[in-house]
Tab-separated table of N, CA and C in Angstrom:
chain	number	residue	atom	x	y	z
A	14	GLN	N	34.599	73.498	-33.080
A	14	GLN	CA	34.755	74.051	-34.758
A	14	GLN	C	33.998	73.927	-35.350
A	15	VAL	N	32.864	75.542	-35.913
A	15	VAL	CA	31.556	75.969	-36.954
A	15	VAL	C	31.673	75.043	-38.013
A	16	GLN	N	30.860	74.647	-38.157
A	16	GLN	CA	30.003	73.961	-39.862
A	16	GLN	C	29.448	74.661	-40.280
A	17	LEU	N	29.556	74.420	-41.669
A	17	LEU	CA	28.208	75.212	-42.062
A	17	LEU	C	27.306	74.341	-43.457
A	18	VAL	N	26.645	74.209	-43.277
A	18	VAL	CA	26.398	73.543	-44.769
A	18	VAL	C	24.959	73.981	-45.399
A	19	GLU	N	24.824	73.839	-47.214
A	19	GLU	CA	24.308	74.313	-48.007
A	19	GLU	C	23.152	73.396	-48.007
A	20	SER	N	21.760	73.541	-48.003
A	20	SER	CA	21.667	72.846	-48.960
A	20	SER	C	19.678	73.610	-49.752
A	21	GLY	N	19.307	72.658	-50.639
A	21	GLY	CA	18.376	73.448	-51.697
A	21	GLY	C	18.706	72.200	-52.990
A	22	PRO	N	17.686	73.149	-53.859
A	22	PRO	CA	17.077	72.276	-54.980
A	22	PRO	C	18.611	72.495	-55.990
A	23	GLY	N	18.539	71.928	-56.365
A	23	GLY	CA	20.119	72.331	-57.488
A	23	GLY	C	19.848	72.545	-58.747
A	24	LEU	N	18.989	72.542	-59.060
A	24	LEU	CA	18.040	73.099	-61.055
A	24	LEU	C	16.580	73.913	-60.658
A	25	VAL	N	16.718	75.237	-60.817
A	25	VAL	CA	15.629	76.307	-61.086
A	25	VAL	C	15.240	76.638	-61.690
A	26	LYS	N	13.696	77.127	-62.193
A	26	LYS	CA	13.748	77.451	-63.703
A	26	LYS	C	13.545	78.784	-63.179
A	27	ALA	N	13.631	78.988	-65.037
A	27	ALA	CA	13.722	80.823	-64.119
A	27	ALA	C	12.444	81.336	-63.838
A	28	SER	N	12.370	82.808	-63.412
A	28	SER	CA	11.560	83.455	-63.075
A	28	SER	C	10.127	83.173	-61.792
A	29	GLN	N	11.705	81.864	-61.033
A	29	GLN	CA	10.811	81.356	-60.251
A	29	GLN	C	11.595	81.928	-58.847
A	30	THR	N	10.960	81.760	-57.482
A	30	THR	CA	12.501	81.991	-56.642
A	30	THR	C	13.223	80.810	-55.694
A	31	LEU	N	14.598	80.854	-55.548
A	31	LEU	CA	15.406	80.111	-55.292
A	31	LEU	C	14.927	80.245	-53.482
A	32	THR	N	15.608	78.674	-53.010
A	32	THR	CA	15.519	79.482	-51.949
A	32	THR	C	16.445	78.320	-51.646
A	33	LEU	N	18.144	78.285	-50.294
A	33	LEU	CA	19.053	78.162	-49.943
A	33	LEU	C	18.482	78.154	-48.668
A	34	LEU	N	19.608	76.450	-47.996
A	34	LEU	CA	19.094	76.625	-46.020
A	34	LEU	C	20.582	77.046	-46.057
A	35	CYS	N	21.161	77.404	-45.241
A	35	CYS	CA	22.667	77.443	-44.797
A	35	CYS	C	22.525	76.653	-42.669
A	36	SER	N	22.527	75.456	-42.440
A	36	SER	CA	21.912	74.731	-41.148
A	36	SER	C	23.685	74.694	-40.500
A	37	VAL	N	24.202	75.493	-39.428
A	37	VAL	CA	25.066	75.945	-38.892
A	37	VAL	C	24.926	75.139	-37.483
A	38	SER	N	26.468	74.708	-37.146
A	38	SER	CA	26.712	73.872	-35.577
A	38	SER	C	28.135	73.900	-35.882
A	39	GLY	N	27.886	74.224	-34.360
A	39	GLY	CA	29.440	74.022	-33.590
A	39	GLY	C	29.640	75.826	-32.727
A	40	GLY	N	28.383	76.848	-33.156
A	40	GLY	CA	28.012	77.552	-33.215
A	40	GLY	C	26.694	77.722	-33.098
A	41	SER	N	26.289	79.805	-32.105
A	41	SER	CA	24.834	78.954	-32.660
A	41	SER	C	25.229	81.010	-33.319
A	42	ILE	N	24.215	81.153	-34.435
A	42	ILE	CA	24.143	81.552	-35.125
A	42	ILE	C	23.629	83.345	-34.545
A	43	THR	N	23.564	83.190	-32.781
A	43	THR	CA	22.923	84.561	-31.955
A	43	THR	C	24.236	84.502	-31.400
A	44	ASP	N	25.197	84.339	-31.613
A	44	ASP	CA	26.398	84.647	-30.955
A	44	ASP	C	26.417	86.023	-32.055
A	45	ASP	N	27.261	87.034	-30.484
A	45	ASP	CA	28.212	87.997	-30.783
A	45	ASP	C	29.032	87.891	-31.828
A	46	ASN	N	28.820	89.232	-32.759
A	46	ASN	CA	30.262	89.812	-33.257
A	46	ASN	C	29.964	88.799	-35.255
A	47	TYR	N	29.215	87.958	-34.860
A	47	TYR	CA	28.967	87.194	-35.797
A	47	TYR	C	28.002	87.363	-37.251
A	48	ASN	N	28.317	87.042	-38.008
A	48	ASN	CA	27.949	87.868	-39.729
A	48	ASN	C	27.000	86.585	-39.844
A	49	PHE	N	26.463	86.195	-40.331
A	49	PHE	CA	25.525	85.484	-41.758
A	49	PHE	C	26.026	85.868	-42.716
A	50	ILE	N	26.354	85.043	-43.862
A	50	ILE	CA	27.001	85.821	-45.170
A	50	ILE	C	26.258	84.753	-46.462
A	51	TRP	N	25.637	85.362	-46.996
A	51	TRP	CA	25.493	84.476	-48.823
A	51	TRP	C	27.355	85.061	-49.667
A	52	VAL	N	27.304	84.313	-49.947
A	52	VAL	CA	28.100	84.549	-51.653
A	52	VAL	C	28.773	83.525	-52.363
A	53	ARG	N	28.951	83.777	-54.289
A	53	ARG	CA	28.112	83.552	-54.487
A	53	ARG	C	29.310	83.356	-55.741
A	54	GLN	N	29.533	82.616	-56.177
A	54	GLN	CA	30.021	82.773	-57.381
A	54	GLN	C	30.022	82.458	-58.942
A	55	PRO	N	29.789	82.815	-60.344
A	55	PRO	CA	29.659	82.440	-61.610
A	55	PRO	C	30.468	81.456	-61.961
A	56	PRO	N	30.246	80.683	-62.527
A	56	PRO	CA	30.687	79.824	-63.478
A	56	PRO	C	32.220	81.112	-64.533
A	57	GLY	N	33.246	80.671	-64.187
A	57	GLY	CA	33.849	81.842	-64.871
A	57	GLY	C	34.175	82.351	-64.314
A	58	LYS	N	33.442	82.964	-63.310
A	58	LYS	CA	33.339	84.647	-62.850
A	58	LYS	C	34.038	84.304	-60.784
A	59	GLY	N	34.245	85.684	-60.285
A	59	GLY	CA	34.612	85.500	-59.173
A	59	GLY	C	33.466	85.192	-57.599
A	60	LEU	N	34.197	85.816	-56.931
A	60	LEU	CA	33.192	85.979	-55.832
A	60	LEU	C	32.174	87.208	-56.065
A	61	GLU	N	30.942	86.539	-55.467
A	61	GLU	CA	30.070	88.083	-55.487
A	61	GLU	C	28.876	87.837	-53.961
A	62	TRP	N	29.953	88.724	-53.164
A	62	TRP	CA	28.630	89.398	-51.841
A	62	TRP	C	27.244	88.925	-52.074
A	63	MET	N	26.625	88.358	-51.663
A	63	MET	CA	25.529	88.792	-52.114
A	63	MET	C	24.855	89.561	-50.779
A	64	GLY	N	24.703	89.474	-49.615
A	64	GLY	CA	23.759	89.736	-48.630
A	64	GLY	C	24.912	89.152	-46.846
A	65	ALA	N	24.302	89.377	-45.919
A	65	ALA	CA	24.059	88.982	-44.708
A	65	ALA	C	23.445	89.172	-43.538
A	66	ILE	N	23.015	88.645	-42.511
A	66	ILE	CA	22.475	88.562	-41.803
A	66	ILE	C	23.639	88.954	-40.270
A	67	SER	N	22.879	89.398	-39.447
A	67	SER	CA	23.905	89.435	-38.761
A	67	SER	C	23.972	88.702	-36.742
A	68	HIS	N	24.342	88.495	-36.086
A	68	HIS	CA	23.498	88.205	-35.259
A	68	HIS	C	23.142	88.737	-34.288
A	69	ALA	N	22.520	89.667	-34.425
A	69	ALA	CA	21.264	90.138	-33.691
A	69	ALA	C	20.036	90.716	-34.862
A	70	GLY	N	20.242	89.777	-36.303
A	70	GLY	CA	19.419	89.814	-37.233
A	70	GLY	C	18.776	90.527	-37.856
A	71	ASN	N	19.724	91.952	-37.807
A	71	ASN	CA	19.624	92.854	-39.155
A	71	ASN	C	20.147	92.735	-40.543
A	72	THR	N	19.624	92.524	-41.064
A	72	THR	CA	19.568	92.196	-42.520
A	72	THR	C	20.542	93.103	-43.757
A	73	TYR	N	21.672	93.040	-44.447
A	73	TYR	CA	22.387	93.319	-45.628
A	73	TYR	C	22.573	93.256	-46.099
A	74	TYR	N	22.878	93.507	-48.006
A	74	TYR	CA	22.609	93.718	-49.590
A	74	TYR	C	23.057	93.956	-50.372
A	75	ASN	N	23.744	93.020	-51.183
A	75	ASN	CA	23.914	93.214	-51.829
A	75	ASN	C	22.801	94.914	-53.066
A	76	PRO	N	23.776	95.983	-53.054
A	76	PRO	CA	22.293	97.104	-54.409
A	76	PRO	C	22.202	96.049	-54.959
A	77	SER	N	23.089	94.737	-56.055
A	77	SER	CA	22.356	94.467	-57.254
A	77	SER	C	21.219	93.928	-56.973
A	78	VAL	N	21.839	93.152	-56.890
A	78	VAL	CA	19.750	92.024	-56.294
A	78	VAL	C	19.287	92.708	-55.113
A	79	LYS	N	19.124	93.758	-53.785
A	79	LYS	CA	18.533	94.432	-53.143
A	79	LYS	C	17.254	93.902	-53.198
A	80	SER	N	16.852	94.511	-54.550
A	80	SER	CA	14.738	93.744	-54.778
A	80	SER	C	14.677	92.826	-54.264
A	81	ARG	N	15.516	91.937	-54.838
A	81	ARG	CA	14.412	90.449	-55.002
A	81	ARG	C	15.317	89.692	-54.406
A	82	ILE	N	15.740	90.149	-52.873
A	82	ILE	CA	16.558	88.635	-52.286
A	82	ILE	C	16.415	89.243	-51.005
A	83	PHE	N	15.876	88.062	-49.854
A	83	PHE	CA	15.719	87.995	-48.612
A	83	PHE	C	16.576	86.755	-47.371
A	84	ILE	N	17.164	87.877	-47.329
A	84	ILE	CA	17.579	86.641	-45.704
A	84	ILE	C	17.187	86.697	-45.371
A	85	THR	N	16.716	85.379	-44.163
A	85	THR	CA	15.737	85.349	-42.653
A	85	THR	C	17.350	84.073	-41.501
A	86	ARG	N	16.490	83.906	-41.148
A	86	ARG	CA	17.184	83.351	-40.071
A	86	ARG	C	16.032	82.710	-38.996
A	87	ASP	N	16.095	81.344	-38.301
A	87	ASP	CA	15.814	80.643	-38.102
A	87	ASP	C	16.607	80.329	-36.461
A	88	THR	N	16.435	80.991	-34.896
A	88	THR	CA	16.913	80.609	-34.119
A	88	THR	C	17.054	79.276	-33.064
A	89	SER	N	15.811	78.654	-33.830
A	89	SER	CA	15.174	77.860	-32.733
A	89	SER	C	16.414	76.218	-33.570
A	90	THR	N	16.488	77.216	-34.743
A	90	THR	CA	17.421	75.545	-35.700
A	90	THR	C	18.111	75.406	-36.110
A	91	ASN	N	18.656	76.609	-36.010
A	91	ASN	CA	20.208	77.637	-36.070
A	91	ASN	C	20.315	77.034	-37.435
A	92	GLN	N	19.455	78.013	-37.772
A	92	GLN	CA	19.598	77.802	-39.673
A	92	GLN	C	19.279	79.402	-39.809
A	93	PHE	N	20.145	79.877	-41.337
A	93	PHE	CA	19.348	81.175	-42.242
A	93	PHE	C	19.190	81.396	-43.402
A	94	THR	N	18.697	81.355	-44.015
A	94	THR	CA	17.779	81.042	-45.310
A	94	THR	C	18.617	82.405	-46.080
A	95	LEU	N	18.410	82.066	-47.699
A	95	LEU	CA	19.021	83.114	-49.015
A	95	LEU	C	17.345	82.989	-49.828
A	96	GLN	N	16.306	83.223	-50.219
A	96	GLN	CA	15.658	83.605	-50.778
A	96	GLN	C	15.629	84.965	-52.292
A	97	LEU	N	16.081	84.174	-53.582
A	97	LEU	CA	16.091	84.815	-54.116
A	97	LEU	C	15.119	85.468	-55.588
A	98	GLU	N	14.648	85.787	-55.672
A	98	GLU	CA	13.047	86.509	-56.354
A	98	GLU	C	13.539	86.488	-57.808
A	99	SER	N	13.074	85.194	-58.630
A	99	SER	CA	12.749	85.867	-60.069
A	99	SER	C	14.476	85.572	-60.631
A	100	VAL	N	14.688	84.700	-60.102
A	100	VAL	CA	15.831	84.387	-61.117
A	100	VAL	C	16.059	84.650	-62.159
A	101	THR	N	16.852	84.528	-62.671
A	101	THR	CA	17.298	84.516	-64.266
A	101	THR	C	18.814	83.273	-64.399
A	102	PRO	N	19.116	83.158	-65.797
A	102	PRO	CA	19.711	82.080	-66.435
A	102	PRO	C	21.545	82.789	-65.850
A	103	GLU	N	21.396	84.081	-65.304
A	103	GLU	CA	22.362	84.844	-64.675
A	103	GLU	C	22.658	84.241	-63.179
A	104	ASP	N	21.886	83.607	-62.606
A	104	ASP	CA	21.790	83.730	-60.955
A	104	ASP	C	22.578	82.358	-61.448
A	105	THR	N	23.265	81.615	-62.485
A	105	THR	CA	23.368	80.406	-61.931
A	105	THR	C	24.515	80.174	-60.928
A	106	GLY	N	24.855	79.845	-60.522
A	106	GLY	CA	26.795	79.699	-59.516
A	106	GLY	C	26.560	78.071	-58.502
A	107	VAL	N	27.414	78.675	-58.309
A	107	VAL	CA	27.716	77.827	-57.195
A	107	VAL	C	27.802	79.085	-55.637
A	108	TYR	N	26.466	78.273	-54.509
A	108	TYR	CA	26.356	79.620	-53.673
A	108	TYR	C	27.124	78.861	-52.443
A	109	TYR	N	27.506	79.659	-51.276
A	109	TYR	CA	28.035	79.554	-50.478
A	109	TYR	C	27.831	80.177	-48.816
A	110	CYS	N	27.654	79.863	-47.507
A	110	CYS	CA	26.852	80.612	-46.586
A	110	CYS	C	28.485	80.210	-45.645
A	111	VAL	N	28.518	82.389	-45.383
A	111	VAL	CA	29.882	81.912	-44.802
A	111	VAL	C	29.595	82.329	-43.634
A	112	ARG	N	30.090	81.779	-41.899
A	112	ARG	CA	30.315	82.613	-40.768
A	112	ARG	C	31.077	83.880	-40.809
A	113	ASP	N	31.551	85.119	-40.521
A	113	ASP	CA	32.343	85.941	-40.314
A	113	ASP	C	31.662	87.008	-39.946
A	114	THR	N	33.501	87.727	-39.188
A	114	THR	CA	32.865	89.250	-38.629
A	114	THR	C	33.143	90.085	-38.823
A	115	MET	N	33.080	90.195	-40.288
A	115	MET	CA	32.928	91.542	-41.407
A	115	MET	C	31.207	91.030	-41.834
A	116	VAL	N	31.310	91.774	-41.794
A	116	VAL	CA	29.727	91.673	-42.885
A	116	VAL	C	29.816	91.648	-44.430
A	117	VAL	N	30.459	92.394	-45.321
A	117	VAL	CA	31.312	91.888	-46.339
A	117	VAL	C	32.193	91.769	-46.993
A	118	THR	N	32.221	90.171	-47.435
A	118	THR	CA	33.601	89.393	-46.867
A	118	THR	C	32.911	88.390	-48.674
A	119	THR	N	34.217	88.304	-49.144
A	119	THR	CA	34.848	87.168	-50.670
A	119	THR	C	36.115	86.625	-50.152
A	120	GLN	N	35.939	87.123	-49.368
A	120	GLN	CA	37.654	86.364	-48.789
A	120	GLN	C	37.220	84.467	-48.575
A	121	ARG	N	38.601	83.874	-48.910
A	121	ARG	CA	37.880	81.705	-48.939
A	121	ARG	C	39.074	81.907	-47.648
A	122	SER	N	39.781	83.360	-47.586
A	122	SER	CA	41.474	82.623	-46.306
A	122	SER	C	40.514	83.388	-45.343
A	123	ARG	N	39.682	83.825	-44.852
A	123	ARG	CA	39.112	84.042	-43.446
A	123	ARG	C	37.809	83.806	-43.396
A	124	GLY	N	37.218	83.410	-42.248
A	124	GLY	CA	36.032	83.430	-41.935
A	124	GLY	C	35.482	81.809	-42.151
A	125	SER	N	34.568	81.205	-41.840
A	125	SER	CA	34.161	80.048	-41.940
A	125	SER	C	33.480	79.645	-43.142
A	126	TRP	N	33.297	78.630	-43.926
A	126	TRP	CA	32.908	78.444	-45.492
A	126	TRP	C	31.908	77.116	-44.748
A	127	GLY	N	31.108	76.669	-45.537
A	127	GLY	CA	30.499	75.829	-46.447
A	127	GLY	C	30.697	75.058	-47.664
A	128	GLN	N	30.680	74.473	-47.819
A	128	GLN	CA	31.236	73.593	-48.971
A	128	GLN	C	30.938	74.139	-50.408
A	129	GLY	N	29.981	74.751	-50.552
A	129	GLY	CA	29.124	75.540	-52.048
A	129	GLY	C	27.788	74.619	-52.736
A	130	THR	N	26.798	74.949	-52.594
A	130	THR	CA	25.718	74.462	-53.258
A	130	THR	C	25.440	74.520	-54.780
A	131	GLN	N	25.822	74.059	-55.438
A	131	GLN	CA	25.820	74.624	-56.972
A	131	GLN	C	23.851	74.591	-57.588
A	132	VAL	N	23.630	75.622	-57.972
A	132	VAL	CA	22.556	75.963	-58.684
A	132	VAL	C	22.231	76.288	-60.265
A	133	THR	N	22.031	75.914	-61.013
A	133	THR	CA	21.028	76.513	-61.958
A	133	THR	C	19.800	76.687	-62.127
A	134	VAL	N	20.038	77.952	-63.040
A	134	VAL	CA	18.943	78.411	-63.565
A	134	VAL	C	18.712	77.702	-65.192
A	135	SER	N	17.549	77.147	-65.164
A	135	SER	CA	17.370	76.913	-67.212
A	135	SER	C	15.968	78.096	-67.349
A	136	SER	N	16.652	78.146	-68.606
A	136	SER	CA	15.342	79.187	-69.093
A	136	SER	C	13.524	78.559	-69.802
């Protein structure tokens, strides 16, 4: 069974770059038909799809963050990374990494989700 584990700093200062890592086990990030996704949930708000990288390495980004987001991967370590530049307190929330056959999803009932990691951006 595939497992995803997020890691990264819990606290980031405003204007800095947030970098989160998702480690995948029980399946390869190059497995056909799967996409590797970042989703976040700000406090008191719903889930927001941020972007994805496909099994082939193609990237897709939410227009709301497209100018400052980068998703990359390392096939040798079976990990993928989220970089979010110029963060503000509005980027505070729980960040999840997800594996799904869909590119865009925020449905907790489908796919495989990490446990989530809290990120707080201080002003």
